[in-house]
Amino acid sequence: QVQLVESGGRLVQAGGSLRLSCVAFGYTASGYAMGWFRQAPGKEREFVATTDWSGEYIDYEDSVKDRFTISRDNAKNRVYLQMNSLKPEDTGVYYCASDQLLRTVRRGGATYWGQGTQVTVSS
């Protein structure tokens, strides 16, 4: 059974850092693009970051560039999101996504999704 499980979300003060982790079960994620999305209360889910299967191609949403870093460890079937200089507007449920096609992940149509991990940034 294919499953993505996120972890690492918690309450943090503005200016702080968090590292989210997503582990893939049931398939070999090394052949798949991976990404992170987030959904704030009352808002639609939005793209945060994505990386291709090799980790060499990376794309970020503009508001997180220079603050967030996506990385992956294919040997561990994991993708990470290092979040620095967190702001209250970064609050939301963060979802991991995976698909064979990077463009599919990027536009929010990934085949596999996790259940999400809550990130709350207090001011």
mmCIF file of C-alpha atoms in Angstrom:
data_model
loop_
_atom_site.group_PDB
_atom_site.id
_atom_site.type_symbol
_atom_site.label_atom_id
_atom_site.label_comp_id
_atom_site.label_asym_id
_atom_site.label_seq_id
_atom_site.Cartn_x
_atom_site.Cartn_y
_atom_site.Cartn_z
ATOM 1 C CA GLN A 1 0.000 0.000 0.000
ATOM 2 C CA VAL A 2 1.392 3.352 -1.046
ATOM 3 C CA GLN A 3 1.563 5.870 1.749
ATOM 4 C CA LEU A 4 3.236 9.212 2.418
ATOM 5 C CA VAL A 5 3.683 10.155 6.060
ATOM 6 C CA GLU A 6 4.698 13.639 7.117
ATOM 7 C CA SER A 7 6.171 14.634 10.458
ATOM 8 C CA GLY A 8 7.882 17.545 12.146
ATOM 9 C CA GLY A 9 5.124 20.107 12.346
ATOM 10 C CA ARG A 10 4.558 21.952 15.612
ATOM 11 C CA LEU A 11 4.053 25.357 17.186
ATOM 12 C CA VAL A 12 7.015 27.689 16.720
ATOM 13 C CA GLN A 13 7.625 31.382 17.246
ATOM 14 C CA ALA A 14 8.109 33.760 14.357
ATOM 15 C CA GLY A 15 11.722 33.768 13.237
ATOM 16 C CA GLY A 16 12.192 30.161 14.258
ATOM 17 C CA SER A 17 12.964 27.073 12.198
ATOM 18 C CA LEU A 18 11.398 23.696 11.551
ATOM 19 C CA ARG A 19 12.351 20.673 9.518
ATOM 20 C CA LEU A 20 9.533 18.662 8.023
ATOM 21 C CA SER A 21 10.055 15.105 6.889
ATOM 22 C CA CYS A 22 8.042 12.891 4.583
ATOM 23 C CA VAL A 23 8.661 9.171 4.209
ATOM 24 C CA ALA A 24 7.223 7.093 1.399
ATOM 25 C CA PHE A 25 5.975 3.558 1.972
ATOM 26 C CA GLY A 26 4.942 0.994 -0.577
ATOM 27 C CA TYR A 27 6.969 2.202 -3.543
ATOM 28 C CA THR A 28 10.450 3.373 -4.445
ATOM 29 C CA ALA A 29 10.287 7.132 -4.363
ATOM 30 C CA SER A 30 13.646 7.580 -6.083
ATOM 31 C CA GLY A 31 11.942 7.507 -9.482
ATOM 32 C CA TYR A 32 9.380 10.115 -8.533
ATOM 33 C CA ALA A 33 9.230 13.862 -8.188
ATOM 34 C CA MET A 34 8.379 15.011 -4.681
ATOM 35 C CA GLY A 35 6.865 18.209 -3.388
ATOM 36 C CA TRP A 36 5.417 20.131 -0.499
ATOM 37 C CA PHE A 37 2.149 22.016 -0.385
ATOM 38 C CA ARG A 38 0.392 23.868 2.403
ATOM 39 C CA GLN A 39 -3.110 24.893 3.257
ATOM 40 C CA ALA A 40 -3.917 27.744 5.608
ATOM 41 C CA PRO A 41 -7.286 27.932 7.365
ATOM 42 C CA GLY A 42 -9.963 29.116 4.968
ATOM 43 C CA LYS A 43 -7.621 29.066 1.983
ATOM 44 C CA GLU A 44 -6.905 26.732 -0.873
ATOM 45 C CA ARG A 45 -3.952 24.432 -0.823
ATOM 46 C CA GLU A 46 -0.908 26.084 -2.400
ATOM 47 C CA PHE A 47 2.404 24.970 -3.825
ATOM 48 C CA VAL A 48 5.487 25.412 -1.643
ATOM 49 C CA ALA A 49 8.396 23.511 -3.196
ATOM 50 C CA THR A 50 9.196 20.599 -5.456
ATOM 51 C CA THR A 51 12.202 18.567 -6.552
ATOM 52 C CA ASP A 52 12.747 16.070 -9.334
ATOM 53 C CA TRP A 53 13.758 12.467 -8.717
ATOM 54 C CA SER A 54 17.454 13.332 -8.503
ATOM 55 C CA GLY A 55 17.120 16.380 -6.287
ATOM 56 C CA GLU A 56 18.956 18.471 -8.852
ATOM 57 C CA TYR A 57 15.962 20.404 -10.153
ATOM 58 C CA ILE A 58 14.205 22.435 -7.479
ATOM 59 C CA ASP A 59 11.424 25.006 -7.613
ATOM 60 C CA TYR A 60 9.960 27.196 -4.884
ATOM 61 C CA GLU A 61 6.983 29.401 -4.414
ATOM 62 C CA ASP A 62 8.200 32.971 -4.388
ATOM 63 C CA SER A 63 7.307 33.759 -0.774
ATOM 64 C CA VAL A 64 9.469 30.929 0.579
ATOM 65 C CA LYS A 65 12.536 31.351 -1.607
ATOM 66 C CA ASP A 66 15.681 32.045 0.452
ATOM 67 C CA ARG A 67 13.889 30.768 3.589
ATOM 68 C CA PHE A 68 12.871 27.178 2.775
ATOM 69 C CA THR A 69 15.007 24.361 1.394
ATOM 70 C CA ILE A 70 13.676 21.125 -0.079
ATOM 71 C CA SER A 71 15.939 18.094 -0.176
ATOM 72 C CA ARG A 72 15.611 14.362 -0.542
ATOM 73 C CA ASP A 73 17.354 11.180 0.505
ATOM 74 C CA ASN A 74 16.419 8.481 -1.982
ATOM 75 C CA ALA A 75 18.161 5.804 0.027
ATOM 76 C CA LYS A 76 15.716 6.506 2.845
ATOM 77 C CA ASN A 77 12.697 7.192 0.633
ATOM 78 C CA ARG A 78 12.411 10.604 2.262
ATOM 79 C CA VAL A 79 11.963 14.221 1.314
ATOM 80 C CA TYR A 80 12.570 17.111 3.685
ATOM 81 C CA LEU A 81 11.565 20.738 3.977
ATOM 82 C CA GLN A 82 13.862 22.925 6.040
ATOM 83 C CA MET A 83 11.989 26.077 6.999
ATOM 84 C CA ASN A 84 13.876 29.056 8.408
ATOM 85 C CA SER A 85 12.829 32.578 9.363
ATOM 86 C CA LEU A 86 9.272 31.394 9.780
ATOM 87 C CA LYS A 87 6.463 33.915 9.616
ATOM 88 C CA PRO A 88 2.875 33.751 10.909
ATOM 89 C CA GLU A 89 1.695 33.562 7.295
ATOM 90 C CA ASP A 90 3.550 30.248 6.967
ATOM 91 C CA THR A 91 0.968 28.690 9.295
ATOM 92 C CA GLY A 92 -0.970 25.813 7.806
ATOM 93 C CA VAL A 93 -1.143 22.104 7.204
ATOM 94 C CA TYR A 94 1.827 20.985 5.154
ATOM 95 C CA TYR A 95 1.348 18.118 2.722
ATOM 96 C CA CYS A 96 3.852 15.924 0.968
ATOM 97 C CA ALA A 97 3.104 14.933 -2.630
ATOM 98 C CA SER A 98 4.647 12.559 -5.119
ATOM 99 C CA ASP A 99 4.235 11.737 -8.784
ATOM 100 C CA GLN A 100 6.305 10.398 -11.628
ATOM 101 C CA LEU A 101 6.009 13.733 -13.418
ATOM 102 C CA LEU A 102 7.451 16.903 -11.906
ATOM 103 C CA ARG A 103 4.974 19.116 -13.729
ATOM 104 C CA THR A 104 2.112 17.119 -12.265
ATOM 105 C CA VAL A 105 3.434 17.660 -8.764
ATOM 106 C CA ARG A 106 4.025 21.339 -9.472
ATOM 107 C CA ARG A 107 0.440 21.985 -10.545
ATOM 108 C CA GLY A 108 -1.026 20.106 -7.599
ATOM 109 C CA GLY A 109 -2.144 16.973 -9.406
ATOM 110 C CA ALA A 110 0.194 14.459 -7.803
ATOM 111 C CA THR A 111 -0.876 10.832 -7.562
ATOM 112 C CA TYR A 112 0.174 10.370 -3.956
ATOM 113 C CA TRP A 113 -0.498 12.664 -0.997
ATOM 114 C CA GLY A 114 0.173 12.487 2.696
ATOM 115 C CA GLN A 115 -2.264 13.346 5.456
ATOM 116 C CA GLY A 116 -0.410 16.507 6.426
ATOM 117 C CA THR A 117 1.403 17.922 9.418
ATOM 118 C CA GLN A 118 0.352 21.099 11.202
ATOM 119 C CA VAL A 119 2.734 24.030 11.346
ATOM 120 C CA THR A 120 1.723 26.968 13.511
ATOM 121 C CA VAL A 121 3.858 30.094 13.665
ATOM 122 C CA SER A 122 3.028 32.498 16.476
ATOM 123 C CA SER A 123 3.788 36.197 16.270
#
